[in-house]
Amino acid sequence: MDKKVAKLLNEQINKEMYSSYLYFQFANYYHEEGLDGFYNWYYVQAQEEMDHALLMVKYLQNNDEKVVFEAVAKPEADLKDRMDPLKAGLAHEKYITGEINAVYAAAYEAKDFRTMQFLDWFVKEQGEEEKNSSDLIKKMELFGGEAKSLYMLDSELKARVYAAPSLVL
């Protein structure tokens, strides 16, 4: 494996762990607001992000590359109202998409086709992550202002369940 690509994957592991930590912060915010569905949605999201990191760990291990764990930064999202986590989540997903694309570009440049194939799943996943975040913002804008509608939206989000990725390494 190209050393630059391995280094970028190690850095991405940390970014995925940060994403998980950030989404746990969002989940906690909604727990404190009494919105159990929103809490659940971000709790599941945090689990997914941790699994993304673990998939990258396993990929590096399977390719005899050293895995380097760095400190995970404290999330610094300023959460003042119910829209703040949603907007910060979308912005963060766009950032992560750019980071995944940068790793993919480095793998492409190195002609590391195996890593490109591995990253294909993450590229697709990021498209889904951005759409889910954007859709949640739209729903909150439509329904979040009225108590009954917010209750129904919160109930919808409570039904989300965690499904571990089935990516085979």
Tab-separated table of N, CA, C and O in Angstrom, residues 94-149:
chain	number	residue	atom	x	y	z
A	94	LYS	N	-20.483	17.221	4.876
A	94	LYS	CA	-19.855	17.764	3.660
A	94	LYS	C	-18.336	17.805	3.824
A	94	LYS	O	-17.599	17.512	2.881
A	95	TYR	N	-17.874	18.160	5.004
A	95	TYR	CA	-16.444	18.156	5.290
A	95	TYR	C	-15.872	16.745	5.152
A	95	TYR	O	-14.839	16.537	4.508
A	96	ILE	N	-16.544	15.758	5.743
A	96	ILE	CA	-16.076	14.374	5.682
A	96	ILE	C	-16.079	13.873	4.240
A	96	ILE	O	-15.158	13.154	3.821
A	97	THR	N	-17.070	14.247	3.465
A	97	THR	CA	-17.090	13.875	2.043
A	97	THR	C	-15.829	14.372	1.349
A	97	THR	O	-15.185	13.632	0.604
A	98	GLY	N	-15.460	15.617	1.621
A	98	GLY	CA	-14.234	16.166	1.036
A	98	GLY	C	-12.997	15.398	1.467
A	98	GLY	O	-12.076	15.167	0.666
A	99	GLU	N	-12.969	14.972	2.718
A	99	GLU	CA	-11.821	14.223	3.228
A	99	GLU	C	-11.742	12.828	2.599
A	99	GLU	O	-10.656	12.368	2.245
A	100	ILE	N	-12.869	12.157	2.471
A	100	ILE	CA	-12.902	10.843	1.803
A	100	ILE	C	-12.452	10.996	0.352
A	100	ILE	O	-11.671	10.184	-0.166
A	101	ASN	N	-12.933	12.042	-0.308
A	101	ASN	CA	-12.539	12.286	-1.696
A	101	ASN	C	-11.041	12.514	-1.812
A	101	ASN	O	-10.410	12.088	-2.784
A	102	ALA	N	-10.442	13.167	-0.823
A	102	ALA	CA	-8.993	13.415	-0.844
A	102	ALA	C	-8.215	12.098	-0.703
A	102	ALA	O	-7.194	11.905	-1.375
A	103	VAL	N	-8.693	11.202	0.150
A	103	VAL	CA	-8.040	9.896	0.286
A	103	VAL	C	-8.186	9.122	-1.027
A	103	VAL	O	-7.234	8.507	-1.515
A	104	TYR	N	-9.362	9.174	-1.610
A	104	TYR	CA	-9.622	8.491	-2.878
A	104	TYR	C	-8.703	9.037	-3.974
A	104	TYR	O	-8.124	8.260	-4.748
A	105	ALA	N	-8.562	10.354	-4.027
A	105	ALA	CA	-7.690	10.978	-5.036
A	105	ALA	C	-6.243	10.528	-4.857
A	105	ALA	O	-5.538	10.264	-5.843
A	106	ALA	N	-5.791	10.420	-3.624
A	106	ALA	CA	-4.421	9.957	-3.358
A	106	ALA	C	-4.265	8.499	-3.787
A	106	ALA	O	-3.231	8.121	-4.358
A	107	ALA	N	-5.280	7.683	-3.533
A	107	ALA	CA	-5.225	6.280	-3.960
A	107	ALA	C	-5.220	6.191	-5.483
A	107	ALA	O	-4.488	5.379	-6.068
A	108	TYR	N	-5.999	7.036	-6.121
A	108	TYR	CA	-6.035	7.075	-7.586
A	108	TYR	C	-4.666	7.460	-8.139
A	108	TYR	O	-4.147	6.820	-9.068
A	109	GLU	N	-4.080	8.488	-7.564
A	109	GLU	CA	-2.764	8.960	-8.004
A	109	GLU	C	-1.705	7.869	-7.834
A	109	GLU	O	-0.819	7.724	-8.668
A	110	ALA	N	-1.815	7.084	-6.778
A	110	ALA	CA	-0.851	6.017	-6.495
A	110	ALA	C	-1.194	4.722	-7.253
A	110	ALA	O	-0.483	3.725	-7.109
A	111	LYS	N	-2.277	4.757	-8.010
A	111	LYS	CA	-2.776	3.561	-8.701
A	111	LYS	C	-3.023	2.409	-7.717
A	111	LYS	O	-2.767	1.243	-8.006
A	112	ASP	N	-3.541	2.772	-6.549
A	112	ASP	CA	-3.875	1.812	-5.499
A	112	ASP	C	-5.336	1.414	-5.700
A	112	ASP	O	-6.241	1.906	-5.022
A	113	PHE	N	-5.552	0.527	-6.647
A	113	PHE	CA	-6.906	0.174	-7.062
A	113	PHE	C	-7.683	-0.577	-5.971
A	113	PHE	O	-8.894	-0.423	-5.861
A	114	ARG	N	-6.988	-1.353	-5.175
A	114	ARG	CA	-7.661	-2.063	-4.084
A	114	ARG	C	-8.239	-1.059	-3.086
A	114	ARG	O	-9.381	-1.203	-2.637
A	115	THR	N	-7.463	-0.031	-2.739
A	115	THR	CA	-7.971	0.975	-1.801
A	115	THR	C	-9.094	1.789	-2.437
A	115	THR	O	-10.075	2.121	-1.764
A	116	MET	N	-8.971	2.069	-3.716
A	116	MET	CA	-10.060	2.774	-4.395
A	116	MET	C	-11.352	1.966	-4.307
A	116	MET	O	-12.419	2.514	-4.025
A	117	GLN	N	-11.240	0.661	-4.531
A	117	GLN	CA	-12.421	-0.194	-4.451
A	117	GLN	C	-12.986	-0.187	-3.018
A	117	GLN	O	-14.197	-0.116	-2.820
A	118	PHE	N	-12.113	-0.253	-2.035
A	118	PHE	CA	-12.533	-0.175	-0.633
A	118	PHE	C	-13.269	1.142	-0.370
A	118	PHE	O	-14.311	1.167	0.284
A	119	LEU	N	-12.730	2.227	-0.898
A	119	LEU	CA	-13.299	3.553	-0.637
A	119	LEU	C	-14.593	3.810	-1.413
A	119	LEU	O	-15.345	4.724	-1.055
A	120	ASP	N	-14.868	3.030	-2.453
A	120	ASP	CA	-16.107	3.213	-3.216
A	120	ASP	C	-17.325	3.187	-2.292
A	120	ASP	O	-18.250	3.977	-2.446
A	121	TRP	N	-17.320	2.284	-1.319
A	121	TRP	CA	-18.444	2.181	-0.395
A	121	TRP	C	-18.598	3.474	0.406
A	121	TRP	O	-19.708	3.967	0.619
A	122	PHE	N	-17.460	4.047	0.840
A	122	PHE	CA	-17.504	5.268	1.636
A	122	PHE	C	-17.980	6.458	0.806
A	122	PHE	O	-18.699	7.319	1.312
A	123	VAL	N	-17.600	6.506	-0.455
A	123	VAL	CA	-18.058	7.577	-1.343
A	123	VAL	C	-19.577	7.521	-1.457
A	123	VAL	O	-20.261	8.550	-1.309
A	124	LYS	N	-20.110	6.321	-1.699
A	124	LYS	CA	-21.570	6.148	-1.781
A	124	LYS	C	-22.225	6.492	-0.444
A	124	LYS	O	-23.247	7.181	-0.395
A	125	GLU	N	-21.649	6.026	0.636
A	125	GLU	CA	-22.180	6.272	1.979
A	125	GLU	C	-22.254	7.770	2.269
A	125	GLU	O	-23.228	8.246	2.852
A	126	GLN	N	-21.245	8.522	1.863
A	126	GLN	CA	-21.254	9.963	2.122
A	126	GLN	C	-22.381	10.663	1.373
A	126	GLN	O	-22.976	11.608	1.885
A	127	GLY	N	-22.692	10.182	0.183
A	127	GLY	CA	-23.850	10.741	-0.530
A	127	GLY	C	-25.124	10.528	0.265
A	127	GLY	O	-25.958	11.437	0.384
A	128	GLU	N	-25.270	9.340	0.836
A	128	GLU	CA	-26.440	9.039	1.670
A	128	GLU	C	-26.442	9.878	2.945
A	128	GLU	O	-27.496	10.361	3.373
A	129	GLU	N	-25.266	10.036	3.549
A	129	GLU	CA	-25.163	10.825	4.791
A	129	GLU	C	-25.593	12.272	4.551
A	129	GLU	O	-26.341	12.844	5.349
A	130	GLU	N	-25.120	12.860	3.469
A	130	GLU	CA	-25.485	14.249	3.174
A	130	GLU	C	-26.977	14.377	2.891
A	130	GLU	O	-27.623	15.315	3.354
A	131	LYS	N	-27.534	13.430	2.128
A	131	LYS	CA	-28.962	13.487	1.824
A	131	LYS	C	-29.797	13.326	3.089
A	131	LYS	O	-30.755	14.074	3.300
A	132	ASN	N	-29.433	12.365	3.946
A	132	ASN	CA	-30.175	12.178	5.201
A	132	ASN	C	-30.136	13.429	6.067
A	132	ASN	O	-31.153	13.824	6.647
A	133	SER	N	-28.962	14.057	6.151
A	133	SER	CA	-28.837	15.282	6.949
A	133	SER	C	-29.666	16.407	6.363
A	133	SER	O	-30.354	17.138	7.078
A	134	SER	N	-29.615	16.551	5.057
A	134	SER	CA	-30.383	17.596	4.373
A	134	SER	C	-31.887	17.355	4.530
A	134	SER	O	-32.654	18.290	4.800
A	135	ASP	N	-32.314	16.105	4.376
A	135	ASP	CA	-33.732	15.779	4.530
A	135	ASP	C	-34.221	16.070	5.944
A	135	ASP	O	-35.337	16.551	6.137
A	136	LEU	N	-33.380	15.795	6.930
A	136	LEU	CA	-33.770	16.046	8.317
A	136	LEU	C	-33.947	17.550	8.562
A	136	LEU	O	-34.896	17.961	9.255
A	137	ILE	N	-33.091	18.356	7.980
A	137	ILE	CA	-33.238	19.811	8.092
A	137	ILE	C	-34.561	20.257	7.472
A	137	ILE	O	-35.310	21.045	8.061
A	138	LYS	N	-34.861	19.745	6.287
A	138	LYS	CA	-36.110	20.116	5.609
A	138	LYS	C	-37.323	19.728	6.446
A	138	LYS	O	-38.279	20.510	6.574
A	139	LYS	N	-37.291	18.531	7.017
A	139	LYS	CA	-38.420	18.085	7.844
A	139	LYS	C	-38.565	18.964	9.086
A	139	LYS	O	-39.682	19.313	9.469
A	140	MET	N	-37.457	19.320	9.691
A	140	MET	CA	-37.520	20.165	10.887
A	140	MET	C	-38.053	21.551	10.526
A	140	MET	O	-38.848	22.124	11.282
A	141	GLU	N	-37.638	22.070	9.382
A	141	GLU	CA	-38.147	23.384	8.949
A	141	GLU	C	-39.647	23.325	8.693
A	141	GLU	O	-40.375	24.270	9.002
A	142	LEU	N	-40.117	22.210	8.148
A	142	LEU	CA	-41.543	22.069	7.849
A	142	LEU	C	-42.382	21.799	9.091
A	142	LEU	O	-43.472	22.350	9.237
A	143	PHE	N	-41.887	20.943	9.976
A	143	PHE	CA	-42.715	20.432	11.064
A	143	PHE	C	-42.262	20.819	12.462
A	143	PHE	O	-43.011	20.623	13.417
A	144	GLY	N	-41.070	21.346	12.595
A	144	GLY	CA	-40.511	21.579	13.917
A	144	GLY	C	-41.097	22.746	14.679
A	144	GLY	O	-40.907	22.852	15.887
A	145	GLY	N	-41.838	23.607	14.009
A	145	GLY	CA	-42.347	24.798	14.660
A	145	GLY	C	-43.628	24.604	15.440
A	145	GLY	O	-44.000	25.436	16.260
A	146	GLU	N	-44.314	23.516	15.198
A	146	GLU	CA	-45.576	23.267	15.890
A	146	GLU	C	-45.432	22.011	16.745
A	146	GLU	O	-44.901	20.994	16.293
A	147	ALA	N	-45.912	22.051	17.955
A	147	ALA	CA	-45.688	20.973	18.924
A	147	ALA	C	-46.162	19.610	18.425
A	147	ALA	O	-45.432	18.618	18.531
A	148	LYS	N	-47.372	19.529	17.860
A	148	LYS	CA	-47.900	18.234	17.409
A	148	LYS	C	-47.070	17.676	16.262
A	148	LYS	O	-46.779	16.470	16.221
A	149	SER	N	-46.688	18.521	15.347
A	149	SER	CA	-45.878	18.073	14.210
A	149	SER	C	-44.483	17.667	14.670
A	149	SER	O	-43.921	16.681	14.180
